[in-house]
Coordinates of C-alpha atoms in Angstrom, one line a residue:
Chain A
K9 CA -4.0 -19.4 -3.3
A10 CA -3.7 -17.0 -6.2
G11 CA -2.8 -13.5 -5.3
V12 CA -4.6 -10.3 -6.0
T13 CA -5.0 -9.6 -9.7
Q14 CA -5.5 -6.3 -11.5
T15 CA -6.4 -5.6 -15.1
P16 CA -5.3 -4.0 -17.3
R17 CA -1.6 -3.7 -16.2
Y18 CA -1.0 -0.7 -18.4
L19 CA -3.3 1.9 -19.9
I20 CA -3.0 5.1 -21.9
K21 CA -5.9 7.5 -22.0
T22 CA -6.5 11.0 -23.3
R23 CA -7.5 13.9 -21.1
G24 CA -11.3 14.1 -20.7
Q25 CA -11.9 10.3 -21.2
Q26 CA -13.0 7.9 -18.5
V27 CA -11.4 4.7 -17.4
T28 CA -12.4 1.6 -15.5
L29 CA -9.9 -0.6 -13.6
S30 CA -10.6 -4.0 -12.3
C31 CA -9.4 -5.9 -9.2
S32 CA -10.0 -9.5 -8.2
P33 CA -9.1 -10.2 -4.6
I34 CA -7.6 -13.3 -3.0
S35 CA -10.2 -16.0 -2.8
G36 CA -12.2 -15.7 0.4
H37 CA -11.3 -12.1 1.0
R38 CA -14.2 -9.7 1.2
S39 CA -12.6 -6.3 1.6
V40 CA -11.0 -4.5 -1.4
S41 CA -9.3 -1.2 -1.1
W42 CA -7.8 1.1 -3.8
Y43 CA -4.7 3.3 -3.6
Q44 CA -3.1 5.8 -5.9
Q45 CA 0.7 6.2 -6.1
T46 CA 2.3 9.3 -7.6
P47 CA 5.8 10.6 -7.3
G48 CA 4.5 13.8 -5.7
Q49 CA 1.9 12.6 -3.3
G50 CA 3.1 9.1 -2.6
L51 CA 0.6 6.4 -1.8
Q52 CA -2.8 7.6 -0.9
F53 CA -6.0 5.8 0.1
L54 CA -8.9 6.1 -2.3
F55 CA -11.7 3.9 -0.9
E56 CA -12.6 0.6 0.6
Y57 CA -15.4 -1.8 -0.2
F58 CA -16.7 -4.6 2.0
S59 CA -19.6 -6.8 1.1
E60 CA -20.5 -4.6 -1.9
T61 CA -20.7 -1.4 0.3
Q62 CA -18.3 1.5 0.4
R63 CA -17.1 1.7 4.0
N64 CA -14.4 4.3 3.8
K65 CA -13.3 7.0 1.4
G66 CA -10.2 9.0 1.1
N67 CA -9.9 12.7 0.1
F68 CA -10.4 12.4 -3.6
P69 CA -12.9 14.2 -5.9
G70 CA -16.1 12.6 -7.0
R71 CA -14.6 11.8 -10.3
F72 CA -13.2 8.8 -8.6
S73 CA -15.7 6.1 -7.9
G74 CA -15.9 2.4 -7.4
R75 CA -18.1 -0.6 -6.8
Q76 CA -17.8 -4.2 -5.6
F77 CA -19.7 -7.2 -6.9
S78 CA -21.2 -10.1 -5.0
N79 CA -18.1 -12.2 -5.8
S80 CA -15.9 -9.5 -4.1
R81 CA -14.4 -8.4 -7.4
S82 CA -14.1 -4.6 -7.5
E83 CA -13.9 -1.9 -10.2
M84 CA -12.7 1.6 -10.0
N85 CA -13.8 4.3 -12.4
V86 CA -12.2 7.7 -13.1
S87 CA -14.3 10.1 -15.2
T88 CA -13.1 13.2 -17.0
L89 CA -9.5 12.2 -16.8
E90 CA -6.9 14.9 -16.0
L91 CA -3.2 14.8 -16.6
G92 CA -2.7 14.6 -12.8
D93 CA -4.5 11.3 -12.7
S94 CA -1.5 9.6 -14.2
A95 CA -0.4 7.2 -11.5
L96 CA 0.0 3.6 -10.4
Y97 CA -3.3 2.4 -9.1
L98 CA -3.0 -0.4 -6.5
C99 CA -5.7 -2.6 -5.2
A100 CA -5.5 -4.5 -1.9
S101 CA -7.6 -7.2 -0.4
S102 CA -8.1 -8.4 3.1
P103 CA -10.1 -11.1 4.8
R104 CA -12.3 -8.6 6.6
T105 CA -12.0 -4.9 7.2
L106 CA -9.0 -2.6 6.9
T107 CA -7.7 -3.5 10.3
Y108 CA -6.5 -6.8 9.0
E109 CA -3.4 -7.5 6.9
Q110 CA -3.7 -6.0 3.4
Y111 CA -2.4 -7.9 0.4
F112 CA -1.6 -5.8 -2.7
G113 CA -2.0 -6.6 -6.4
P114 CA 0.6 -5.7 -9.1
G115 CA -1.1 -2.4 -10.0
T116 CA -2.4 -0.7 -13.1
R117 CA -0.2 2.0 -14.5
L118 CA -2.4 4.7 -16.0
T119 CA -0.9 7.4 -18.3
V120 CA -3.1 10.3 -19.3
T121 CA -2.0 12.4 -22.3
Chain B
G9 CA -5.1 12.5 10.0
I10 CA -2.3 10.3 11.3
Q11 CA 1.3 11.2 10.3
V12 CA 3.9 8.6 9.3
E13 CA 7.6 9.5 9.1
Q14 CA 10.2 7.1 7.8
S15 CA 14.0 7.5 8.2
P16 CA 16.4 7.6 6.6
P17 CA 14.9 8.6 3.2
D18 CA 17.9 7.1 1.4
L19 CA 20.4 4.5 2.4
I20 CA 23.3 3.1 0.4
L21 CA 25.1 0.0 1.8
Q22 CA 27.6 -2.6 0.7
E23 CA 26.5 -6.2 0.3
G24 CA 26.6 -8.0 3.6
A25 CA 25.9 -4.9 5.7
N26 CA 23.1 -4.6 8.3
S27 CA 20.6 -1.8 8.3
T28 CA 17.8 -0.4 10.5
L29 CA 14.8 1.4 9.0
R30 CA 12.6 3.5 11.3
C31 CA 8.9 4.4 11.2
N32 CA 7.4 7.0 13.5
F33 CA 3.6 7.5 13.7
S34 CA 1.7 10.2 15.4
D35 CA -1.3 8.3 17.0
S36 CA -2.2 4.9 18.2
V37 CA -2.8 2.4 15.4
N38 CA -4.7 -0.8 14.9
N39 CA -2.6 -2.0 11.9
L40 CA 1.0 -1.5 11.0
Q41 CA 2.6 -3.2 8.0
W42 CA 6.0 -3.1 6.3
F43 CA 6.2 -3.5 2.5
H44 CA 9.0 -3.8 0.0
Q45 CA 8.1 -2.3 -3.4
N46 CA 9.7 -4.1 -6.3
P47 CA 10.9 -2.4 -9.4
W48 CA 7.6 -3.2 -11.2
G49 CA 5.6 -1.4 -8.5
Q50 CA 4.1 -4.3 -6.6
L51 CA 4.0 -4.0 -2.8
I52 CA 5.4 -7.2 -1.2
N53 CA 4.2 -7.9 2.4
L54 CA 7.1 -8.1 4.8
F55 CA 5.4 -7.9 8.2
Y56 CA 2.0 -7.3 9.7
I57 CA 3.1 -6.0 13.1
P58 CA 0.9 -3.6 15.1
S59 CA 2.9 -4.5 18.2
G60 CA 5.7 -6.8 19.3
T61 CA 8.5 -8.5 17.4
K62 CA 8.6 -10.8 14.4
Q63 CA 11.4 -12.4 12.4
N64 CA 11.4 -13.9 8.9
G65 CA 14.8 -15.1 7.8
R66 CA 17.2 -12.1 7.5
L67 CA 14.5 -9.6 8.2
S68 CA 13.0 -8.8 11.6
A69 CA 10.7 -6.0 12.8
T70 CA 9.7 -4.5 16.2
T71 CA 6.8 -2.2 16.9
V72 CA 6.6 -0.3 20.2
A73 CA 3.1 0.8 20.1
T74 CA 3.2 2.8 23.3
E75 CA 6.1 4.9 22.0
R76 CA 4.6 5.0 18.4
Y77 CA 7.5 3.7 16.4
S78 CA 8.5 0.6 14.5
L79 CA 11.8 -0.7 13.3
L80 CA 12.7 -2.9 10.4
Y81 CA 16.0 -4.7 10.5
I82 CA 17.8 -6.2 7.5
S83 CA 20.8 -8.3 8.2
S84 CA 23.5 -9.5 5.7
S85 CA 22.1 -7.4 2.9
Q86 CA 21.9 -8.7 -0.6
T87 CA 21.6 -6.8 -3.8
T88 CA 18.1 -8.2 -4.2
D89 CA 17.1 -6.3 -1.0
S90 CA 17.4 -3.0 -3.0
G91 CA 14.2 -1.1 -3.5
V92 CA 11.8 1.1 -1.5
Y93 CA 10.6 0.1 1.9
F94 CA 7.3 1.4 3.1
C95 CA 5.7 1.5 6.5
A96 CA 1.9 1.9 6.5
V97 CA -0.5 2.3 9.5
E98 CA -4.2 2.3 10.0
R99 CA -6.1 3.9 12.8
R100 CA -9.6 3.0 13.6
S101 CA -11.7 6.1 14.6
G102 CA -15.3 6.5 15.7
G103 CA -16.5 6.7 12.1
G104 CA -14.5 3.6 11.0
A105 CA -11.1 2.9 9.6
D106 CA -9.2 5.6 7.7
G107 CA -7.4 3.4 5.2
L108 CA -3.7 2.7 5.3
T109 CA -1.5 5.8 5.6
F110 CA 1.9 5.3 4.1
G111 CA 5.2 6.9 4.9
K112 CA 7.3 8.3 2.1
G113 CA 9.5 5.3 2.2
T114 CA 13.2 4.5 2.5
H115 CA 15.0 4.0 -0.7
L116 CA 17.6 1.3 -0.1
I117 CA 20.5 0.6 -2.5
I118 CA 22.7 -2.4 -1.9
Q119 CA 25.9 -2.3 -3.8
P120 CA 27.8 -5.5 -4.7

């Protein structure tokens, strides 16, 4: 089976812009979760989608949003980018909900200038 | 929320040495995973081990859920084992799961 894929792999944006990141889960997986990794805060949970519904959300401002499509692919959107949003964004998929083993994609490295 | 502490934060070893990485967590968990982050940032699954013992080649892991800790053993280290090792846990509460909570990682350097 193909692994989790994320696009784009690298992205440079300017403060104030918005960005959309994409994640395609492993075939048959219905849960997609998003995480942010920064040197200062480490790896932090953003949100989880299951069957097109957001089931869980971490402690991030409303500028961070997401959605999941009927084929389980997910997108994450960050509006009004700030310098502190520069990070590695990782997507994980799981057959069912978070309690099951999570498989991570290669990540999207976002730089905000 | 749940707290995850990993030790040691840094570890430098010679090729061929054995090592033990520890993960302590502050509450009961439904999911515990060990990952190795490669130089490009991808998290590679090592073990899904909310309890018990598992082995995969030179790596093995043990989770003692009642005492809230997990150990990752690496035997006969190779330079390719270098990188950051993360422990991550998930606790299911009344309102649903909280997402994986990661420790700060152990940065392992294997010298030839």
